[in-house]
mmCIF file of C-alpha atoms and ligand atoms in Angstrom:
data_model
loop_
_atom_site.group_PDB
_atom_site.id
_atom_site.type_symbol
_atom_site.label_atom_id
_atom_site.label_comp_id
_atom_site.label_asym_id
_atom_site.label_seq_id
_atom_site.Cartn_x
_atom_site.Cartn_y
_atom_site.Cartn_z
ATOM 1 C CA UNK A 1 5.231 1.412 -25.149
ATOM 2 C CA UNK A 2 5.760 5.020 -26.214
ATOM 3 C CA UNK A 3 3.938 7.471 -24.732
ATOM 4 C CA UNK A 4 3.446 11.363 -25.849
ATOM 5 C CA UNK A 5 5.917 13.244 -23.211
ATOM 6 C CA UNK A 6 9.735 12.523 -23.225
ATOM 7 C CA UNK A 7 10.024 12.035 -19.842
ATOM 8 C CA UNK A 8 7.029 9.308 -19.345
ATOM 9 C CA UNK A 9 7.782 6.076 -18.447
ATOM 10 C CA UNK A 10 6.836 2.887 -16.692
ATOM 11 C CA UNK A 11 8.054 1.605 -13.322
ATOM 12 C CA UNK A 12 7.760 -2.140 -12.792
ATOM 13 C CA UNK A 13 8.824 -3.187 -8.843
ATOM 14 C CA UNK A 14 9.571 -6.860 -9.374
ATOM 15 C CA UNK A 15 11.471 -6.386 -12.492
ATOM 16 C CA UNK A 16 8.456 -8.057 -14.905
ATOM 17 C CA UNK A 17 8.921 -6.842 -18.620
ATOM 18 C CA UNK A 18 6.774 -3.453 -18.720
ATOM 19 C CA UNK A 19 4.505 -5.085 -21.300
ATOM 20 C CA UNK A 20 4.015 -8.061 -19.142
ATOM 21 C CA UNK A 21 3.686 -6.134 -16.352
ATOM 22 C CA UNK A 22 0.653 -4.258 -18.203
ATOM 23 C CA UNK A 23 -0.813 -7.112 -19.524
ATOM 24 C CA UNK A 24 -1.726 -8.708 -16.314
ATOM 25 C CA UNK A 25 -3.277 -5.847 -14.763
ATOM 26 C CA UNK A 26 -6.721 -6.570 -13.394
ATOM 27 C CA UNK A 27 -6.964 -3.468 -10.805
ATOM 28 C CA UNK A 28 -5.911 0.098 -12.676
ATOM 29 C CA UNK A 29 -5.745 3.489 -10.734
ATOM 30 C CA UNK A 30 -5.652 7.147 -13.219
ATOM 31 C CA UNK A 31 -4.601 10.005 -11.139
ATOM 32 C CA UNK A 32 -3.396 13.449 -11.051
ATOM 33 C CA UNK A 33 -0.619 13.203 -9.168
ATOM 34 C CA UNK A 34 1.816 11.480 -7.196
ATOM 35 C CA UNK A 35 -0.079 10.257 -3.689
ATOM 36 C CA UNK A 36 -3.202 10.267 -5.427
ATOM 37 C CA UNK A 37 -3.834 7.061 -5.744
ATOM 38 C CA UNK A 38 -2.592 5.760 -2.061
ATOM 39 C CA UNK A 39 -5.480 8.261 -0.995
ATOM 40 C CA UNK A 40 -7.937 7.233 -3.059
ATOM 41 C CA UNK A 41 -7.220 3.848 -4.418
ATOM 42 C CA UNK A 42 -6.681 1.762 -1.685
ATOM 43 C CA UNK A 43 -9.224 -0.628 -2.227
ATOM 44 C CA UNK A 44 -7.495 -1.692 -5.609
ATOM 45 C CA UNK A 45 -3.963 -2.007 -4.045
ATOM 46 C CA UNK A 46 -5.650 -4.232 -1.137
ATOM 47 C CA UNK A 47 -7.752 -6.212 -3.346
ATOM 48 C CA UNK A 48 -4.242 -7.241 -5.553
ATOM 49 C CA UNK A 49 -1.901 -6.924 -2.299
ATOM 50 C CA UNK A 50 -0.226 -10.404 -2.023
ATOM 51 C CA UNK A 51 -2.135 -12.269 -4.642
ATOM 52 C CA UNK A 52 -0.769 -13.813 -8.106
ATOM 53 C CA UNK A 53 -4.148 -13.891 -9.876
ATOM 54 C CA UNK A 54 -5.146 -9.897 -9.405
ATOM 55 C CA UNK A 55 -2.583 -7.106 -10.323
ATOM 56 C CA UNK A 56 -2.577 -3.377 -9.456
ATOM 57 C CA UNK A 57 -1.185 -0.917 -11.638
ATOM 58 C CA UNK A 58 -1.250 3.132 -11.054
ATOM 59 C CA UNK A 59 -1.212 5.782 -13.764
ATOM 60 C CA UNK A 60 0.036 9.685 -12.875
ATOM 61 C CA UNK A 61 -0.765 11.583 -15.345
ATOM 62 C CA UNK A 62 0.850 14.825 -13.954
ATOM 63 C CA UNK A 63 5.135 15.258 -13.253
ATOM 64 C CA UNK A 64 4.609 16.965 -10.028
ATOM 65 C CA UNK A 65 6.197 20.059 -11.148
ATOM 66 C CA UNK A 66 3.557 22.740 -9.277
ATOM 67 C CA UNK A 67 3.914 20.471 -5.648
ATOM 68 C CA UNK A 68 3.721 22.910 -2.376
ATOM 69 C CA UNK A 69 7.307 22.743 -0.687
ATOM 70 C CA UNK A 70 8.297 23.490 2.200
ATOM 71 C CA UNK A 71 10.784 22.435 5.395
ATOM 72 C CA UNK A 72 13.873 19.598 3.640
ATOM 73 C CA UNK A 73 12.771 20.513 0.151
ATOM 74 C CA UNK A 74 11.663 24.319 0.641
ATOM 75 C CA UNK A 75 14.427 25.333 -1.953
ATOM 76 C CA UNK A 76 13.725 22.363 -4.401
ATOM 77 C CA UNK A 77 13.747 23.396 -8.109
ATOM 78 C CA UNK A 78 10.496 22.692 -9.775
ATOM 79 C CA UNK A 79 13.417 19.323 -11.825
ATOM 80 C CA UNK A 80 14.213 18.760 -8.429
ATOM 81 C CA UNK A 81 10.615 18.250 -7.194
ATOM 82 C CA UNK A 82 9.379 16.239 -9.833
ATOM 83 C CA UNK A 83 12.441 13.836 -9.270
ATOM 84 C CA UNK A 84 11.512 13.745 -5.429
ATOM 85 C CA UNK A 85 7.885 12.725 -5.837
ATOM 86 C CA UNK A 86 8.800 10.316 -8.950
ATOM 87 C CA UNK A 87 10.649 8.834 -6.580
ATOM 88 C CA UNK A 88 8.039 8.677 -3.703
ATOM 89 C CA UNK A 89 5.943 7.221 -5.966
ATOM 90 C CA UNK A 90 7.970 4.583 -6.854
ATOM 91 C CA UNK A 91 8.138 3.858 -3.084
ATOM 92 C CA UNK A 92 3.910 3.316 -2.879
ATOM 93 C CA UNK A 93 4.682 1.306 -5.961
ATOM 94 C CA UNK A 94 7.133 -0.927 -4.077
ATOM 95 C CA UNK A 95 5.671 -1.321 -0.659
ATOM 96 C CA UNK A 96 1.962 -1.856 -2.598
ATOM 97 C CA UNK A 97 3.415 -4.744 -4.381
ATOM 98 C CA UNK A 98 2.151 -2.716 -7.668
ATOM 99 C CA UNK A 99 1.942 -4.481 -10.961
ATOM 100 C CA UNK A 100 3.295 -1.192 -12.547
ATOM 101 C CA UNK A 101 3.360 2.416 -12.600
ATOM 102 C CA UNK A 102 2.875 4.887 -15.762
ATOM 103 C CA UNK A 103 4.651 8.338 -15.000
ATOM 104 C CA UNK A 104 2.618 10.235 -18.516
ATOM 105 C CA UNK A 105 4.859 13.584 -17.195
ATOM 106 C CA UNK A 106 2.224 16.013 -18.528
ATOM 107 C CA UNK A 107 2.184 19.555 -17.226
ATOM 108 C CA UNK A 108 -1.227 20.579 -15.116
ATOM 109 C CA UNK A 109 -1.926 23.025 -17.997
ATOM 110 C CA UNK A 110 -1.608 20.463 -20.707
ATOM 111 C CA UNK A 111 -4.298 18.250 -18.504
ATOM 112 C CA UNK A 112 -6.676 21.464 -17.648
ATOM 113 C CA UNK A 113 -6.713 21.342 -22.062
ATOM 114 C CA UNK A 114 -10.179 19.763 -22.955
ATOM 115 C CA UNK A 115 -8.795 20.248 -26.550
ATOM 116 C CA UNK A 116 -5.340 18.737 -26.289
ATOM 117 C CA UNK A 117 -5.452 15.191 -27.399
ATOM 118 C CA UNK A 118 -2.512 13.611 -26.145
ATOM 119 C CA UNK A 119 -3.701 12.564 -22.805
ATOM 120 C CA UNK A 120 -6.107 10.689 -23.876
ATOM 121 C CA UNK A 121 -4.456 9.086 -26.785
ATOM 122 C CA UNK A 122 -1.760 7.611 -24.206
ATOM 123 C CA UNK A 123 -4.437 6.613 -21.452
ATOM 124 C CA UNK A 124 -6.033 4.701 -24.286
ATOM 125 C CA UNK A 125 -3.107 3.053 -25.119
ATOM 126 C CA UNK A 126 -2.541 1.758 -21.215
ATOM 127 C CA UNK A 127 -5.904 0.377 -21.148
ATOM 128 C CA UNK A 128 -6.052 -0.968 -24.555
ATOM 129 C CA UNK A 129 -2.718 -3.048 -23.559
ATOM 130 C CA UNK A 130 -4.243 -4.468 -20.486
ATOM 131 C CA UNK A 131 -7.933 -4.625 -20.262
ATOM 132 C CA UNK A 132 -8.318 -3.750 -16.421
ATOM 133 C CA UNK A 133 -11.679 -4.908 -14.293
ATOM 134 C CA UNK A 134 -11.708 -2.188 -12.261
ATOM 135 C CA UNK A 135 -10.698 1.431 -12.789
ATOM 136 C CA UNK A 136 -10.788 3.698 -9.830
ATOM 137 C CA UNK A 137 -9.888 8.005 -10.795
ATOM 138 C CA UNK A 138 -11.119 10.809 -9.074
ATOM 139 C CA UNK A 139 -14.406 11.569 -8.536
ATOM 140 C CA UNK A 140 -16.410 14.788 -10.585
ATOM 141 C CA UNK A 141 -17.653 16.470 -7.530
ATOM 142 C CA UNK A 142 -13.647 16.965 -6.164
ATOM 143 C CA UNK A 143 -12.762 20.251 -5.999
ATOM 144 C CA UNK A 144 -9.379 20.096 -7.492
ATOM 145 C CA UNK A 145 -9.550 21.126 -11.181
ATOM 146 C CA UNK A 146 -6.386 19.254 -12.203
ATOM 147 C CA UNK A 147 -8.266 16.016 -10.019
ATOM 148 C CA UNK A 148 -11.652 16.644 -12.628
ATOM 149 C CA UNK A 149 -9.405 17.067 -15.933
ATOM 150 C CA UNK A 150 -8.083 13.300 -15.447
ATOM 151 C CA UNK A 151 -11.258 12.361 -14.783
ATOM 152 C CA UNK A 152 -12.841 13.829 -17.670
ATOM 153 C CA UNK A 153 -9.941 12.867 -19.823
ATOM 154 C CA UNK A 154 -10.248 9.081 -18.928
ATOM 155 C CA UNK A 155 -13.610 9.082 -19.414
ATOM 156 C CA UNK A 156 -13.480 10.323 -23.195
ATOM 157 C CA UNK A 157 -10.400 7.810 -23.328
ATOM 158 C CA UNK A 158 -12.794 5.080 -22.236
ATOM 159 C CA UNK A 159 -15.521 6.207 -24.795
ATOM 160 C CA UNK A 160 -13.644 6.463 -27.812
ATOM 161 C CA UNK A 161 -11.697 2.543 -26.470
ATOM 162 C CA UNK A 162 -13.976 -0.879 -28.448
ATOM 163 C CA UNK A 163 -16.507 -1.701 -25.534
ATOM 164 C CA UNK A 164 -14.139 -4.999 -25.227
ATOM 165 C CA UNK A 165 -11.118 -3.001 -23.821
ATOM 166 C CA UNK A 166 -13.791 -1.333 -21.494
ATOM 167 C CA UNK A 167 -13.814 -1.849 -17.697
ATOM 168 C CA UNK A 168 -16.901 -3.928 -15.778
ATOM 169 C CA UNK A 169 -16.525 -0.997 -13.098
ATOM 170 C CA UNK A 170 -15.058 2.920 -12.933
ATOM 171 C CA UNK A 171 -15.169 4.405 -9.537
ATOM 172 C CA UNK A 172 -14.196 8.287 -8.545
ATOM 173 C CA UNK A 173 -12.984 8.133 -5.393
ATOM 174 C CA UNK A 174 -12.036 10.390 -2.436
ATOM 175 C CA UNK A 175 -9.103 13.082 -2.413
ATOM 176 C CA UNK A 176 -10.200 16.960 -2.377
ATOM 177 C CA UNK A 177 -13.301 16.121 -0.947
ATOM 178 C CA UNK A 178 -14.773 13.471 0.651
ATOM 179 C CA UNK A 179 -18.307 11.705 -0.650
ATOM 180 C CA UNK A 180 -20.003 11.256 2.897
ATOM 181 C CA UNK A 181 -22.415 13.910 0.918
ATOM 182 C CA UNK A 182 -23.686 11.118 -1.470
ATOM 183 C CA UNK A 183 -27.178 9.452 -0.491
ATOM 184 C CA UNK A 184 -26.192 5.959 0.947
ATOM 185 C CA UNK A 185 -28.119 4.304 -1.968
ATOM 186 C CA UNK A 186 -25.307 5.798 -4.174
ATOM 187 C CA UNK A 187 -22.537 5.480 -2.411
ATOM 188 C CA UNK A 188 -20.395 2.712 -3.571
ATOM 189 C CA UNK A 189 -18.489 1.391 -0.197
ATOM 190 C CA UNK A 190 -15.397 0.126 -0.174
ATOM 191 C CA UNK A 191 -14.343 -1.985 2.896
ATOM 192 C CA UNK A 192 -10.566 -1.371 3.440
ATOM 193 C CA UNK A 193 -9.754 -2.270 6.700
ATOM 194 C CA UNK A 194 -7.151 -4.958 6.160
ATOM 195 C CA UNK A 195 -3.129 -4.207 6.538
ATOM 196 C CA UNK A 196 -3.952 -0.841 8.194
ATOM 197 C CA UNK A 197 -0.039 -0.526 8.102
ATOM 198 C CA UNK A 198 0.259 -0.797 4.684
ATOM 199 C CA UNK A 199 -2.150 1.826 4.058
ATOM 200 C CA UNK A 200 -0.660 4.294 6.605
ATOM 201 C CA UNK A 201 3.080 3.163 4.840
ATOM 202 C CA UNK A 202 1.677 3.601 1.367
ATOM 203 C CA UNK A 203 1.144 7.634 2.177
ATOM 204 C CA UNK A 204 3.685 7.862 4.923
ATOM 205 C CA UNK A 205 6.590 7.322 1.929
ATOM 206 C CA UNK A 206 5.298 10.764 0.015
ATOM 207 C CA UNK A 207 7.415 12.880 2.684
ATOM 208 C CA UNK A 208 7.699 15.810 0.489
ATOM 209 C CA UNK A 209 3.608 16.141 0.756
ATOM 210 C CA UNK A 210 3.746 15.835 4.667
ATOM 211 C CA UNK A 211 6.970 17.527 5.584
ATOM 212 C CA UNK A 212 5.052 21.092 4.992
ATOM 213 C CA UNK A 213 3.060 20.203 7.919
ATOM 214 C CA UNK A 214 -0.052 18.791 5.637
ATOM 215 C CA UNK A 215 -0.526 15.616 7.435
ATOM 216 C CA UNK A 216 -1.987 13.159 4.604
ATOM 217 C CA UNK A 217 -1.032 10.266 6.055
ATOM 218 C CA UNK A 218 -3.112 10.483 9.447
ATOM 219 C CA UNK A 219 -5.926 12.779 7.597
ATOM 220 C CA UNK A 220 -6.472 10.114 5.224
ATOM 221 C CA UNK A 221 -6.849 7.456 7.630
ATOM 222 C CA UNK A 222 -8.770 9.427 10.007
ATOM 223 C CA UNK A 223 -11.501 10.005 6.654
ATOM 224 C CA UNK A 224 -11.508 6.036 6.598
ATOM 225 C CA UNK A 225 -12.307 5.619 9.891
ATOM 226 C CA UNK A 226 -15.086 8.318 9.879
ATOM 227 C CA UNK A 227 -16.549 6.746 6.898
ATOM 228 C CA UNK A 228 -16.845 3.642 8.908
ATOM 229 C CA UNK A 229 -18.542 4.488 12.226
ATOM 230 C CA UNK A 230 -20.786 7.575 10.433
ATOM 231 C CA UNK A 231 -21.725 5.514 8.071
ATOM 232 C CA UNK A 232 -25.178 3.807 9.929
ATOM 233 C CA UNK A 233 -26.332 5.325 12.922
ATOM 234 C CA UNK A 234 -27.954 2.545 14.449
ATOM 235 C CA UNK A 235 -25.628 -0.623 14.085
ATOM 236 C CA UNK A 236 -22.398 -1.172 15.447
ATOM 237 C CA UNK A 237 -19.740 -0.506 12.625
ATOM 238 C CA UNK A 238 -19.470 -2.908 9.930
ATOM 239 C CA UNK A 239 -16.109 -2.115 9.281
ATOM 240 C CA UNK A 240 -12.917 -0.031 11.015
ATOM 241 C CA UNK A 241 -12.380 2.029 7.502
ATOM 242 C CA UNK A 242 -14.117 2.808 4.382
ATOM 243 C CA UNK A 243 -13.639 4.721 1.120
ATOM 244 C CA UNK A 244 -16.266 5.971 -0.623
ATOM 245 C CA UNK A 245 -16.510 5.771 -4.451
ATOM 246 C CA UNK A 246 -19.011 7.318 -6.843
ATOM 247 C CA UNK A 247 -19.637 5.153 -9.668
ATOM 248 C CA UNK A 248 -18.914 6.489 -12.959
ATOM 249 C CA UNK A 249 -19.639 3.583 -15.051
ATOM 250 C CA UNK A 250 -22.638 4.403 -16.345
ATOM 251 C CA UNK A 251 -20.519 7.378 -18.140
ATOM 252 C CA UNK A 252 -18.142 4.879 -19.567
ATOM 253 C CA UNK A 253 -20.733 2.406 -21.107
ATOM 254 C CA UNK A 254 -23.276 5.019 -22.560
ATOM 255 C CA UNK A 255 -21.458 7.580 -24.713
ATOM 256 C CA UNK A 256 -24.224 9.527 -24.755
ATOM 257 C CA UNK A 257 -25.076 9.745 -21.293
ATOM 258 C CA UNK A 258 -24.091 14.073 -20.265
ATOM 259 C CA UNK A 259 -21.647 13.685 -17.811
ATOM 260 C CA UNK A 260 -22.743 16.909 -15.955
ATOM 261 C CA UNK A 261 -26.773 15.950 -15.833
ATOM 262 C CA UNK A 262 -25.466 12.558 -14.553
ATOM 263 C CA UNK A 263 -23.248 14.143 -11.537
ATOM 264 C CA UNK A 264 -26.194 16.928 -10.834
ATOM 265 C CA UNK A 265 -28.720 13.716 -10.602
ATOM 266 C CA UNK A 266 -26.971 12.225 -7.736
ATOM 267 C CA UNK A 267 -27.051 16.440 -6.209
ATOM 268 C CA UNK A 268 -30.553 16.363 -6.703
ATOM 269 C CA UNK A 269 -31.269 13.171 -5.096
ATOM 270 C CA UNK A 270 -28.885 14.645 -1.627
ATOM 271 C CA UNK A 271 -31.193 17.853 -1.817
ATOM 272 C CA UNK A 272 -34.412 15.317 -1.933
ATOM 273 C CA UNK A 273 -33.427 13.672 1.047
ATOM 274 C CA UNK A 274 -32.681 16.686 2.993
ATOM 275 C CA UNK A 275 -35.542 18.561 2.200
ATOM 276 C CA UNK A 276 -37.691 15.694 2.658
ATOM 277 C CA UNK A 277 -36.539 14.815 6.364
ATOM 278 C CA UNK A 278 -37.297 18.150 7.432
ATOM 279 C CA UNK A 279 -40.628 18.804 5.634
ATOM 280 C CA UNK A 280 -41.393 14.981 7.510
ATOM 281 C CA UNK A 281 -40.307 16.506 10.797
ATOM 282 C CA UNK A 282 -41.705 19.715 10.761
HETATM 283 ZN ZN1 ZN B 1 -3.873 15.352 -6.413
#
């Protein structure tokens, strides 16, 4: 498969022919950048983890060339980074027992383009060649602009794909902020409690990430296991981690639908709650 940037290219752990490898993709992760999707994605790597009739398969749409440094890699060229964290990334791909992984190698800039095509002429490519289930990309109230340009781009990649090649479910999910905001009517909850060791590997391996002294790996799982025991107030906890995802399919199978008046609805229904309880209470 040819993709826009020179240096894209797909990473296939157990040596499947890439196409193959696509093709049997049931679970399919879009994000920013490298450690992305061990963050946020979790649920889809765990729902494929060990089984021969579900496959995972992560897309990074950035080359990692603008990553913080710091400590071992604190004089890393910006070549030298984006080998480090290609290579961390091939590590999740490994331990996660990933179907594949797409490197697309664009630039932040060249994603932050709502004009520039290419991004979402090679997302619809990937999908078109496998047809996922699921989808899970970030989620349109993140604060990371990079994190919202995937999103966005996927989206329009998703619109413009024959509703055949389109997913049953698209999730954003949890990276520069968390969704314990969202109304619990609208929160779509993911229970990811199983191989707790896996998870903790999966962003333990992106050392170039933690070795600045941003700990990812236990901030991640500590957001799981808040998400489970906030989660109800009154019961004991259903679960020993969660990930919250807000669902964007509603986006993907109306074209029409404006993405911004469909974000602000689930806002407005957060502010109705609030203001609600305390007008009740008062
Ligand atoms: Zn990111």
């Amino acid at each position: 498969m040819q993709f826009h940037n020179r240096g894209a290219g797909i990473y296939v752990p157990d040596g499947t022919a890439a196409d193959a490898a696509l093709a049997r993709t049931t679970h399919l992760a879009v994000a920013a950048h490298q450690d992305d999707i061990e963050i946020m994605a979790y649920h889809g790597i765990l729902e494929c983890f060990g089984r021969d009739d579900k496959h995972f398969t992560g897309v990074t749409v950035t080359n990692g060339a603008g990553s913080p440094r710091d400590g071992l890699y604190a004089h890393y060229t910006d070549d030298q980074m984006q080998m480090v964290r290609r290579l961390e990334q091939k590590k999740a791909a490994f331990v996660g027992e990933f179907s594949a992984h797409v490197f697309l190698d664009y630039s932040s800039a060249a994603v932050k383009d709502a004009d520039g095509p290419h991004v979402v002429e090679d997302l619809k490519k990937i999908i078109a060649a496998m047809k996922p289930q699921v989808i899970y990309t970030h989620n349109l109230a993140d604060k990371h602009d990079t994190h919202v340009a995937v999103a966005l781009r996927l989206i329009r990649a998703l619109r413009e794909l024959p509703r055949d090649s389109r997913p049953a479910h698209v999730y954003g999910c949890e990276v520069w902020r968390g969704l314990d905001w969202l109304n619990d009517d609208d929160k779509v909850v993911f229970n990811v409690e199983a191989h707790e060791n896996i998870a903790m590997s999966l962003v333990g391996v992106f050392d170039s990430q933690i070795a600045g002294g941003k700990r990812y790996d236990l901030a991640t799982m500590g957001r799981r296991r808040a998400n489970a025991t906030y989660f109800a107030s009154h019961s004991v906890d259903q679960s020993q981690a969660q990930i919250y995802g807000l669902d964007l399919t509603p986006l993907v199978q109306d074209e029409k639908l404006d993405i911004g008046g469909y974000v602000q609805g689930f806002i407005d229904r957060f502010r109705e709650e609030i203001s609600g309880r305390i007008a009740e209470l008062s």
